[in-house]
PDB file of C-alpha atoms in Angstrom:
ATOM      1  CA  MET A   1      -0.092  -0.099   0.035  1.00 42.00           C
ATOM      2  CA  GLY A   2       1.460   3.576  -0.908  1.00 38.00           C
ATOM      3  CA  LEU A   3       0.978   4.680   2.728  1.00 37.00           C
ATOM      4  CA  VAL A   4       3.083   1.970   3.955  1.00 35.00           C
ATOM      5  CA  LEU A   5       5.581   2.559   1.174  1.00 31.00           C
ATOM      6  CA  ALA A   6       5.548   6.039   1.587  1.00 34.00           C
ATOM      7  CA  ILE A   7       6.044   6.589   5.407  1.00 32.00           C
ATOM      8  CA  GLY A   8       7.401   2.992   6.443  1.00 34.00           C
ATOM      9  CA  LEU A   9       4.221   2.058   8.435  1.00 34.00           C
ATOM     10  CA  THR A  10       2.994  -1.199   9.536  1.00 35.00           C
ATOM     11  CA  LEU A  11      -0.716   0.056  10.493  1.00 35.00           C
ATOM     12  CA  PHE A  12      -3.278  -1.174  12.553  1.00 35.00           C
ATOM     13  CA  ALA A  13      -4.212  -2.873  15.998  1.00 35.00           C
ATOM     14  CA  ALA A  14      -7.099  -3.020  18.751  1.00 38.00           C
ATOM     15  CA  CYS A  15      -9.009  -1.284  21.567  1.00 50.00           C
ATOM     16  CA  GLY A  16     -11.204  -3.961  23.467  1.00 42.00           C
ATOM     17  CA  VAL A  17     -13.485  -1.951  25.006  1.00 41.00           C
ATOM     18  CA  ASP A  18     -17.096  -0.647  24.311  1.00 40.00           C
ATOM     19  CA  THR A  19     -16.349   2.139  23.510  1.00 37.00           C
ATOM     20  CA  ALA A  20     -21.698  15.116  13.397  1.00 36.00           C
ATOM     21  CA  ALA A  21     -22.147  13.074  10.950  1.00 37.00           C
ATOM     22  CA  PRO A  22     -22.282  14.719   7.458  1.00 37.00           C
ATOM     23  CA  PRO A  23     -25.557  16.284   6.957  1.00 36.00           C
ATOM     24  CA  ALA A  24     -28.331  13.605   7.079  1.00 37.00           C
ATOM     25  CA  GLY A  25     -30.024  12.701   3.720  1.00 38.00           C
ATOM     26  CA  ASN A  26     -33.500  11.766   3.208  1.00 39.00           C
ATOM     27  CA  PRO A  27     -33.469   8.433   5.126  1.00 38.00           C
ATOM     28  CA  SER A  28     -35.945   6.662   2.805  1.00 37.00           C
ATOM     29  CA  ALA A  29     -33.399   7.090  -0.223  1.00 42.00           C
ATOM     30  CA  PRO A  30     -30.756   5.089  -0.967  1.00 42.00           C
ATOM     31  CA  GLY A  31     -27.250   6.210  -1.444  1.00 50.00           C
ATOM     32  CA  THR A  32     -27.459   8.917   1.663  1.00 46.00           C
ATOM     33  CA  THR A  33     -25.977   9.217   4.857  1.00 50.00           C
ATOM     34  CA  THR A  34     -28.334   9.479   7.717  1.00 51.00           C
ATOM     35  CA  VAL A  35     -28.354   9.609  11.594  1.00 47.00           C
ATOM     36  CA  PHE A  36     -30.954   7.129  13.133  1.00 42.00           C
ATOM     37  CA  THR A  37     -33.269   9.304  15.163  1.00 35.00           C
ATOM     38  CA  THR A  38     -35.456   6.448  16.576  1.00 36.00           C
ATOM     39  CA  LEU A  39     -33.317   6.310  19.855  1.00 38.00           C
ATOM     40  CA  PRO A  40     -32.144   9.506  21.826  1.00 39.00           C
ATOM     41  CA  GLN A  41     -29.023  11.233  20.002  1.00 40.00           C
ATOM     42  CA  PRO A  42     -26.226  13.541  21.721  1.00 38.00           C
ATOM     43  CA  SER A  43     -27.108  17.000  21.760  1.00 39.00           C
ATOM     44  CA  PRO A  44     -26.370  19.115  18.699  1.00 39.00           C
ATOM     45  CA  SER A  45     -23.400  21.306  19.208  1.00 37.00           C
ATOM     46  CA  SER A  46     -22.751  25.109  17.963  1.00 37.00           C
ATOM     47  CA  SER A  47     -18.837  24.397  17.964  1.00 39.00           C
ATOM     48  CA  ALA A  48     -17.035  24.402  14.744  1.00 41.00           C
ATOM     49  CA  PRO A  49     -17.630  21.235  12.637  1.00 41.00           C
ATOM     50  CA  PRO A  50     -14.570  18.560  13.223  1.00 44.00           C
ATOM     51  CA  PRO A  51     -11.396  18.598  10.756  1.00 45.00           C
ATOM     52  CA  SER A  52     -13.127  15.931   9.042  1.00 43.00           C
ATOM     53  CA  SER A  53     -15.752  18.014   7.446  1.00 42.00           C
ATOM     54  CA  SER A  54     -13.288  18.736   4.596  1.00 50.00           C
ATOM     55  CA  VAL A  55     -13.679  15.218   3.277  1.00 50.00           C
ATOM     56  CA  PRO A  56     -15.332  15.391  -0.075  1.00 49.00           C
ATOM     57  CA  GLN A  57     -19.243  14.873  -0.011  1.00 50.00           C
ATOM     58  CA  PRO A  58     -20.895  12.204  -2.021  1.00 49.00           C
ATOM     59  CA  PRO A  59     -22.942  13.061  -5.373  1.00 47.00           C
ATOM     60  CA  PRO A  60     -26.390  13.909  -4.721  1.00 47.00           C
ATOM     61  CA  SER A  61     -28.463  10.681  -4.048  1.00 42.00           C
ATOM     62  CA  THR A  62     -30.479  11.109  -7.256  1.00 43.00           C
ATOM     63  CA  GLN A  63     -27.358  10.433  -9.091  1.00 51.00           C
ATOM     64  CA  GLN A  64     -26.452   7.094  -7.025  1.00 56.00           C
ATOM     65  CA  PRO A  65     -27.942   3.571  -8.222  1.00 61.00           C
ATOM     66  CA  LYS A  66     -30.263   1.653  -6.094  1.00 74.00           C
ATOM     67  CA  THR A  67     -28.737  -1.072  -4.094  1.00 83.00           C
ATOM     68  CA  GLY A  68     -31.396  -1.682  -1.353  1.00 94.00           C
ATOM     69  CA  LYS A  69     -28.518  -2.108   1.298  1.00 97.00           C
ATOM     70  CA  VAL A  70     -28.439  -0.504   4.428  1.00 98.00           C
ATOM     71  CA  VAL A  71     -25.021  -0.498   6.752  1.00 98.00           C
ATOM     72  CA  VAL A  72     -24.740   1.056  10.340  1.00 98.00           C
ATOM     73  CA  LEU A  73     -21.656   2.532  11.196  1.00 98.00           C
ATOM     74  CA  ASP A  74     -20.729   3.023  14.722  1.00 98.00           C
ATOM     75  CA  PRO A  75     -17.836   5.393  15.657  1.00 98.00           C
ATOM     76  CA  GLY A  76     -16.309   4.257  19.006  1.00 98.00           C
ATOM     77  CA  HIS A  77     -16.913   6.522  21.923  1.00 98.00           C
ATOM     78  CA  ASN A  78     -17.724  10.192  21.819  1.00 98.00           C
ATOM     79  CA  GLY A  79     -16.010  13.719  22.305  1.00 98.00           C
ATOM     80  CA  GLY A  80     -18.463  14.821  25.158  1.00 98.00           C
ATOM     81  CA  ASN A  81     -18.003  11.301  27.266  1.00 98.00           C
ATOM     82  CA  ALA A  82     -15.040  12.595  29.469  1.00 98.00           C
ATOM     83  CA  SER A  83     -17.221  15.845  30.565  1.00 98.00           C
ATOM     84  CA  LYS A  84     -20.279  13.325  31.769  1.00 98.00           C
ATOM     85  CA  PRO A  85     -18.834  10.407  33.576  1.00 98.00           C
ATOM     86  CA  GLY A  86     -22.025  10.106  35.815  1.00 97.00           C
ATOM     87  CA  GLU A  87     -23.907   9.553  32.118  1.00 97.00           C
ATOM     88  CA  ILE A  88     -21.093   7.107  30.760  1.00 98.00           C
ATOM     89  CA  ASN A  89     -20.691   5.046  34.045  1.00 98.00           C
ATOM     90  CA  LYS A  90     -24.113   4.134  34.278  1.00 98.00           C
ATOM     91  CA  GLN A  91     -24.641   0.775  34.036  1.00 98.00           C
ATOM     92  CA  VAL A  92     -26.748  -0.697  30.986  1.00 98.00           C
ATOM     93  CA  PRO A  93     -27.610  -3.938  29.513  1.00 98.00           C
ATOM     94  CA  ALA A  94     -24.682  -5.845  27.734  1.00 98.00           C
ATOM     95  CA  GLY A  95     -26.418  -9.212  27.000  1.00 98.00           C
ATOM     96  CA  ARG A  96     -25.674 -12.592  28.320  1.00 98.00           C
ATOM     97  CA  GLY A  97     -27.239 -11.600  31.362  1.00 97.00           C
ATOM     98  CA  LYS A  98     -24.357  -8.872  32.280  1.00 97.00           C
ATOM     99  CA  THR A  99     -24.487  -5.152  32.685  1.00 98.00           C
ATOM    100  CA  LYS A 100     -21.530  -2.664  31.918  1.00 97.00           C
ATOM    101  CA  PRO A 101     -21.000   1.201  31.803  1.00 98.00           C
ATOM    102  CA  CYS A 102     -22.851   3.034  29.358  1.00 98.00           C
ATOM    103  CA  ASN A 103     -19.923   3.847  27.329  1.00 98.00           C
ATOM    104  CA  THR A 104     -16.117   4.948  27.999  1.00 98.00           C
ATOM    105  CA  THR A 105     -13.956   7.864  26.948  1.00 98.00           C
ATOM    106  CA  GLY A 106     -11.637   5.878  24.580  1.00 98.00           C
ATOM    107  CA  THR A 107      -7.857   6.150  24.383  1.00 98.00           C
ATOM    108  CA  SER A 108      -5.392   8.313  22.591  1.00 98.00           C
ATOM    109  CA  THR A 109      -2.188   8.320  21.099  1.00 98.00           C
ATOM    110  CA  ASN A 110       0.720   9.568  23.319  1.00 97.00           C
ATOM    111  CA  SER A 111       0.564  12.803  22.018  1.00 97.00           C
ATOM    112  CA  GLY A 112      -2.855  13.308  22.479  1.00 97.00           C
ATOM    113  CA  TYR A 113      -4.690  12.352  19.512  1.00 98.00           C
ATOM    114  CA  SER A 114      -8.111  10.911  20.544  1.00 98.00           C
ATOM    115  CA  GLU A 115      -9.622   7.434  19.769  1.00 98.00           C
ATOM    116  CA  HIS A 116     -13.017   9.179  19.415  1.00 98.00           C
ATOM    117  CA  ALA A 117     -11.870  11.703  16.877  1.00 98.00           C
ATOM    118  CA  PHE A 118     -10.028   9.203  14.806  1.00 98.00           C
ATOM    119  CA  THR A 119     -13.219   6.780  14.822  1.00 98.00           C
ATOM    120  CA  TRP A 120     -15.481   9.743  13.724  1.00 98.00           C
ATOM    121  CA  ASP A 121     -13.443  10.929  11.036  1.00 98.00           C
ATOM    122  CA  VAL A 122     -12.889   7.462   9.476  1.00 98.00           C
ATOM    123  CA  SER A 123     -16.401   6.324   9.797  1.00 98.00           C
ATOM    124  CA  GLN A 124     -17.427   9.416   7.979  1.00 98.00           C
ATOM    125  CA  ARG A 125     -14.952   8.501   5.062  1.00 98.00           C
ATOM    126  CA  ILE A 126     -16.361   5.364   5.008  1.00 98.00           C
ATOM    127  CA  SER A 127     -20.169   6.650   5.095  1.00 98.00           C
ATOM    128  CA  GLN A 128     -19.292   8.666   1.920  1.00 98.00           C
ATOM    129  CA  ALA A 129     -17.696   6.049  -0.040  1.00 98.00           C
ATOM    130  CA  LEU A 130     -20.418   3.660   0.553  1.00 98.00           C
ATOM    131  CA  ALA A 131     -23.015   6.253   0.094  1.00 97.00           C
ATOM    132  CA  ALA A 132     -21.363   7.040  -3.360  1.00 96.00           C
ATOM    133  CA  LYS A 133     -22.110   3.515  -4.210  1.00 96.00           C
ATOM    134  CA  GLY A 134     -25.723   3.565  -3.503  1.00 96.00           C
ATOM    135  CA  ILE A 135     -25.754   2.199  -0.339  1.00 97.00           C
ATOM    136  CA  ARG A 136     -27.764   3.663   2.754  1.00 97.00           C
ATOM    137  CA  VAL A 137     -25.383   4.474   5.771  1.00 98.00           C
ATOM    138  CA  VAL A 138     -26.651   5.134   9.279  1.00 98.00           C
ATOM    139  CA  LEU A 139     -24.505   6.743  11.936  1.00 98.00           C
ATOM    140  CA  THR A 140     -24.994   5.722  15.357  1.00 98.00           C
ATOM    141  CA  ARG A 141     -23.711   9.386  16.399  1.00 98.00           C
ATOM    142  CA  GLN A 142     -24.158  12.612  14.830  1.00 96.00           C
ATOM    143  CA  ASN A 143     -21.370  14.471  15.971  1.00 98.00           C
ATOM    144  CA  ASP A 144     -17.801  14.236  17.834  1.00 98.00           C
ATOM    145  CA  THR A 145     -18.997  16.708  20.558  1.00 98.00           C
ATOM    146  CA  GLY A 146     -21.975  14.623  22.226  1.00 98.00           C
ATOM    147  CA  VAL A 147     -22.555  12.296  24.947  1.00 98.00           C
ATOM    148  CA  GLY A 148     -22.980   8.221  24.398  1.00 98.00           C
ATOM    149  CA  PRO A 149     -25.141   6.653  23.176  1.00 98.00           C
ATOM    150  CA  CYS A 150     -24.734   4.080  25.490  1.00 98.00           C
ATOM    151  CA  VAL A 151     -23.685   0.629  24.003  1.00 98.00           C
ATOM    152  CA  ASN A 152     -27.198  -1.058  24.234  1.00 98.00           C
ATOM    153  CA  GLU A 153     -28.627   1.959  22.041  1.00 98.00           C
ATOM    154  CA  ARG A 154     -25.927   1.813  19.517  1.00 98.00           C
ATOM    155  CA  ALA A 155     -27.079  -1.988  19.063  1.00 98.00           C
ATOM    156  CA  ALA A 156     -30.622  -1.107  19.152  1.00 98.00           C
ATOM    157  CA  ILE A 157     -29.951   1.322  16.176  1.00 98.00           C
ATOM    158  CA  GLY A 158     -28.656  -1.318  13.860  1.00 98.00           C
ATOM    159  CA  ASN A 159     -31.467  -3.508  14.990  1.00 98.00           C
ATOM    160  CA  GLU A 160     -34.184  -0.910  14.201  1.00 98.00           C
ATOM    161  CA  ALA A 161     -32.439  -0.139  10.757  1.00 98.00           C
ATOM    162  CA  GLN A 162     -32.554  -3.722   9.964  1.00 98.00           C
ATOM    163  CA  ALA A 163     -29.190  -3.197   8.807  1.00 98.00           C
ATOM    164  CA  ASP A 164     -27.349  -5.653   6.249  1.00 98.00           C
ATOM    165  CA  ALA A 165     -24.050  -4.822   8.385  1.00 98.00           C
ATOM    166  CA  VAL A 166     -23.205  -3.148  11.456  1.00 98.00           C
ATOM    167  CA  VAL A 167     -19.568  -2.360  11.897  1.00 98.00           C
ATOM    168  CA  SER A 168     -18.278  -0.531  14.961  1.00 98.00           C
ATOM    169  CA  ILE A 169     -14.898   1.372  14.299  1.00 98.00           C
ATOM    170  CA  HIS A 170     -12.351   1.488  17.311  1.00 98.00           C
ATOM    171  CA  ALA A 171      -8.685   1.986  17.962  1.00 98.00           C
ATOM    172  CA  ASP A 172      -6.602   0.234  20.782  1.00 97.00           C
ATOM    173  CA  GLY A 173      -4.353   1.698  23.454  1.00 97.00           C
ATOM    174  CA  SER A 174      -1.917  -1.064  24.367  1.00 96.00           C
ATOM    175  CA  ASN A 175       1.233  -0.410  26.172  1.00 95.00           C
ATOM    176  CA  SER A 176       2.308  -3.873  25.474  1.00 94.00           C
ATOM    177  CA  ALA A 177       6.226  -3.958  24.043  1.00 93.00           C
ATOM    178  CA  GLY A 178       5.628  -4.271  20.183  1.00 94.00           C
ATOM    179  CA  ALA A 179       2.053  -4.452  20.262  1.00 97.00           C
ATOM    180  CA  HIS A 180       0.451  -3.519  16.766  1.00 97.00           C
ATOM    181  CA  GLY A 181      -2.000  -4.640  13.738  1.00 98.00           C
ATOM    182  CA  PHE A 182      -5.576  -4.768  13.208  1.00 98.00           C
ATOM    183  CA  HIS A 183      -8.203  -7.464  14.423  1.00 98.00           C
ATOM    184  CA  VAL A 184     -11.691  -7.876  13.954  1.00 98.00           C
ATOM    185  CA  ALA A 185     -14.181  -9.236  16.738  1.00 98.00           C
ATOM    186  CA  TYR A 186     -17.445 -10.687  16.430  1.00 98.00           C
ATOM    187  CA  PRO A 187     -19.884 -12.060  18.690  1.00 98.00           C
ATOM    188  CA  ALA A 188     -19.396 -15.633  20.114  1.00 98.00           C
ATOM    189  CA  PRO A 189     -20.704 -17.918  21.107  1.00 98.00           C
ATOM    190  CA  PRO A 190     -23.848 -16.585  18.954  1.00 98.00           C
ATOM    191  CA  LEU A 191     -27.120 -15.788  20.859  1.00 98.00           C
ATOM    192  CA  ASN A 192     -29.242 -15.407  17.783  1.00 98.00           C
ATOM    193  CA  ALA A 193     -28.849 -16.307  13.988  1.00 98.00           C
ATOM    194  CA  GLN A 194     -27.176 -13.330  12.782  1.00 98.00           C
ATOM    195  CA  GLN A 195     -24.536 -13.600  15.167  1.00 98.00           C
ATOM    196  CA  GLY A 196     -23.810 -16.911  13.757  1.00 98.00           C
ATOM    197  CA  GLU A 197     -22.634 -17.435  10.337  1.00 98.00           C
ATOM    198  CA  PRO A 198     -23.685 -13.875   8.806  1.00 98.00           C
ATOM    199  CA  SER A 199     -21.525 -12.201  11.664  1.00 98.00           C
ATOM    200  CA  VAL A 200     -18.325 -14.439  10.972  1.00 98.00           C
ATOM    201  CA  LYS A 201     -18.587 -13.729   7.154  1.00 98.00           C
ATOM    202  CA  LEU A 202     -18.795 -10.185   8.190  1.00 98.00           C
ATOM    203  CA  ALA A 203     -15.670 -10.242  10.208  1.00 98.00           C
ATOM    204  CA  THR A 204     -13.698 -12.474   7.845  1.00 98.00           C
ATOM    205  CA  ALA A 205     -14.317 -10.030   4.795  1.00 98.00           C
ATOM    206  CA  LEU A 206     -13.272  -7.243   6.922  1.00 98.00           C
ATOM    207  CA  ARG A 207     -10.338  -8.895   8.075  1.00 98.00           C
ATOM    208  CA  ASP A 208      -9.527 -10.131   4.497  1.00 98.00           C
ATOM    209  CA  GLY A 209     -10.036  -6.820   2.911  1.00 98.00           C
ATOM    210  CA  ILE A 210      -8.025  -4.929   5.680  1.00 98.00           C
ATOM    211  CA  ARG A 211      -5.083  -7.319   5.235  1.00 97.00           C
ATOM    212  CA  ALA A 212      -5.510  -7.425   1.351  1.00 96.00           C
ATOM    213  CA  GLY A 213      -4.836  -3.549   1.810  1.00 94.00           C
ATOM    214  CA  GLY A 214      -1.504  -4.120   3.366  1.00 93.00           C
ATOM    215  CA  PHE A 215      -2.253  -3.759   7.003  1.00 93.00           C
ATOM    216  CA  PRO A 216      -0.660  -6.619   9.386  1.00 93.00           C
ATOM    217  CA  THR A 217      -2.831  -8.949  11.471  1.00 96.00           C
ATOM    218  CA  SER A 218      -2.653  -7.951  15.403  1.00 98.00           C
ATOM    219  CA  THR A 219       0.574  -9.329  17.414  1.00 97.00           C
ATOM    220  CA  TYR A 220      -1.005  -9.460  20.655  1.00 95.00           C
ATOM    221  CA  LEU A 221      -4.994  -9.860  20.278  1.00 94.00           C
ATOM    222  CA  GLY A 222      -7.036 -12.470  18.758  1.00 95.00           C
ATOM    223  CA  SER A 223      -5.513 -15.025  16.100  1.00 97.00           C
ATOM    224  CA  ASN A 224      -5.175 -14.490  12.629  1.00 97.00           C
ATOM    225  CA  GLY A 225      -6.849 -11.028  12.690  1.00 98.00           C
ATOM    226  CA  LEU A 226     -10.179 -12.486  14.265  1.00 98.00           C
ATOM    227  CA  ALA A 227     -11.280 -12.167  17.821  1.00 98.00           C
ATOM    228  CA  PRO A 228     -14.564 -14.075  18.971  1.00 98.00           C
ATOM    229  CA  ARG A 229     -15.824 -12.104  22.003  1.00 98.00           C
ATOM    230  CA  ALA A 230     -18.495 -12.466  24.470  1.00 98.00           C
ATOM    231  CA  ASP A 231     -18.070  -9.427  26.303  1.00 97.00           C
ATOM    232  CA  LEU A 232     -19.045  -6.510  23.852  1.00 98.00           C
ATOM    233  CA  GLY A 233     -22.420  -5.238  24.717  1.00 98.00           C
ATOM    234  CA  GLY A 234     -22.670  -3.976  21.305  1.00 98.00           C
ATOM    235  CA  LEU A 235     -22.221  -7.174  19.456  1.00 98.00           C
ATOM    236  CA  ASN A 236     -24.062  -9.461  22.358  1.00 98.00           C
ATOM    237  CA  LEU A 237     -27.366  -6.843  21.647  1.00 98.00           C
ATOM    238  CA  SER A 238     -27.294  -7.287  18.153  1.00 98.00           C
ATOM    239  CA  THR A 239     -29.487  -8.958  16.160  1.00 98.00           C
ATOM    240  CA  ARG A 240     -27.857  -8.102  12.780  1.00 98.00           C
ATOM    241  CA  PRO A 241     -24.700  -9.142  11.082  1.00 98.00           C
ATOM    242  CA  SER A 242     -21.935  -7.407  13.102  1.00 98.00           C
ATOM    243  CA  ALA A 243     -18.311  -6.731  13.732  1.00 98.00           C
ATOM    244  CA  LEU A 244     -16.148  -4.329  15.645  1.00 98.00           C
ATOM    245  CA  VAL A 245     -12.905  -3.331  13.557  1.00 98.00           C
ATOM    246  CA  GLU A 246      -9.969  -2.385  16.219  1.00 98.00           C
ATOM    247  CA  CYS A 247      -7.914  -0.398  13.763  1.00 97.00           C
ATOM    248  CA  GLY A 248      -4.620  -0.314  15.074  1.00 95.00           C
ATOM    249  CA  ASN A 249      -2.557   0.544  18.347  1.00 97.00           C
ATOM    250  CA  MET A 250      -2.530   4.319  19.330  1.00 97.00           C
ATOM    251  CA  ARG A 251       0.416   3.758  21.640  1.00 97.00           C
ATOM    252  CA  ASN A 252       2.239   2.302  18.690  1.00 97.00           C
ATOM    253  CA  ALA A 253       4.564   5.171  17.253  1.00 96.00           C
ATOM    254  CA  ASP A 254       4.030   3.986  13.743  1.00 96.00           C
ATOM    255  CA  GLU A 255       0.298   3.336  13.952  1.00 97.00           C
ATOM    256  CA  ALA A 256      -0.326   6.525  16.034  1.00 97.00           C
ATOM    257  CA  ALA A 257       1.197   8.498  13.016  1.00 97.00           C
ATOM    258  CA  ALA A 258      -0.840   7.168  10.502  1.00 96.00           C
ATOM    259  CA  MET A 259      -3.878   7.508  12.325  1.00 97.00           C
ATOM    260  CA  ALA A 260      -3.180  11.223  13.239  1.00 98.00           C
ATOM    261  CA  SER A 261      -2.644  11.828   9.405  1.00 97.00           C
ATOM    262  CA  GLU A 262      -5.402  12.483   6.944  1.00 97.00           C
ATOM    263  CA  GLU A 263      -3.679  10.253   4.385  1.00 97.00           C
ATOM    264  CA  GLY A 264      -3.632   7.549   7.240  1.00 97.00           C
ATOM    265  CA  ARG A 265      -7.353   7.765   7.858  1.00 97.00           C
ATOM    266  CA  GLN A 266      -8.160   7.957   4.307  1.00 98.00           C
ATOM    267  CA  GLN A 267      -6.295   4.602   3.902  1.00 97.00           C
ATOM    268  CA  TYR A 268      -8.062   3.110   6.782  1.00 98.00           C
ATOM    269  CA  ALA A 269     -11.295   4.144   5.382  1.00 98.00           C
ATOM    270  CA  ALA A 270     -10.563   3.056   2.040  1.00 98.00           C
ATOM    271  CA  VAL A 271     -10.069  -0.372   2.690  1.00 98.00           C
ATOM    272  CA  ILE A 272     -12.928  -0.965   5.502  1.00 98.00           C
ATOM    273  CA  ALA A 273     -15.289   0.585   2.578  1.00 98.00           C
ATOM    274  CA  LYS A 274     -14.036  -1.818   0.281  1.00 98.00           C
ATOM    275  CA  ALA A 275     -14.339  -5.017   2.462  1.00 98.00           C
ATOM    276  CA  ILE A 276     -18.000  -3.782   3.721  1.00 98.00           C
ATOM    277  CA  GLU A 277     -18.761  -3.746  -0.210  1.00 98.00           C
ATOM    278  CA  ASP A 278     -17.279  -7.098  -0.934  1.00 97.00           C
ATOM    279  CA  TYR A 279     -19.427  -8.554   2.131  1.00 98.00           C
ATOM    280  CA  LEU A 280     -22.664  -7.079   0.756  1.00 98.00           C
ATOM    281  CA  ALA A 281     -22.008  -8.302  -2.801  1.00 94.00           C
ATOM    282  CA  ARG A 282     -21.744 -11.958  -1.608  1.00 87.00           C
TER     283      ARG A 282
END
């Protein structure tokens, strides 16, 4: 991959926690990026749009072919979580008879670039790439300044949307020496039919696509880039094909540099979007 060759990076790794969308289009029109509004959403912010607002917008939905496919993208964490510890620490259902905190603040690079900013930027880029192919995209949060939603609410958004695929975007913060590489988590053992073969196929498609893009699999979490998990509330509560991508270790110098760069985030988004497209085409 050009990025790897240009800056000598070995990208990607993992986060292991449960962790403003572009203007919403017509929710009924394919090829638009929308924010699901059935459930409570973070309060809108009057602050300036995040840096990712410079990402090119997709062409108008009237120029996009219909696919009938719906993808829910779940950018991990949120920018306002740290300011509301009472809200994000409240216990919510997490599946398998467990509860866990509503959400977390996420991690960051050693220089302070946050996971929530990274996941928001990459998710916007993925959503625009998919929308340009006529795929309806739903984001679980509408900006990077709000609080939450809780993990159970994020799962419910995918369920209510009857998503063909639900993909959570995260990054890790491991201080283990040499820890780097990506992995993709999926719910296991499955609690419903969609958590079984469909979710395994989605996770595998994501793993294969990201690896084909030149990124190494995790050296410290999962096996061969895949990680069956029973402790992630968003996956446990999903009734749709779902997976969580841990894009890299933000404490690894090379991966941190890639995540903090616009070029690096575009590379992450491009390979993930392509992998989702490949899954939907099967």
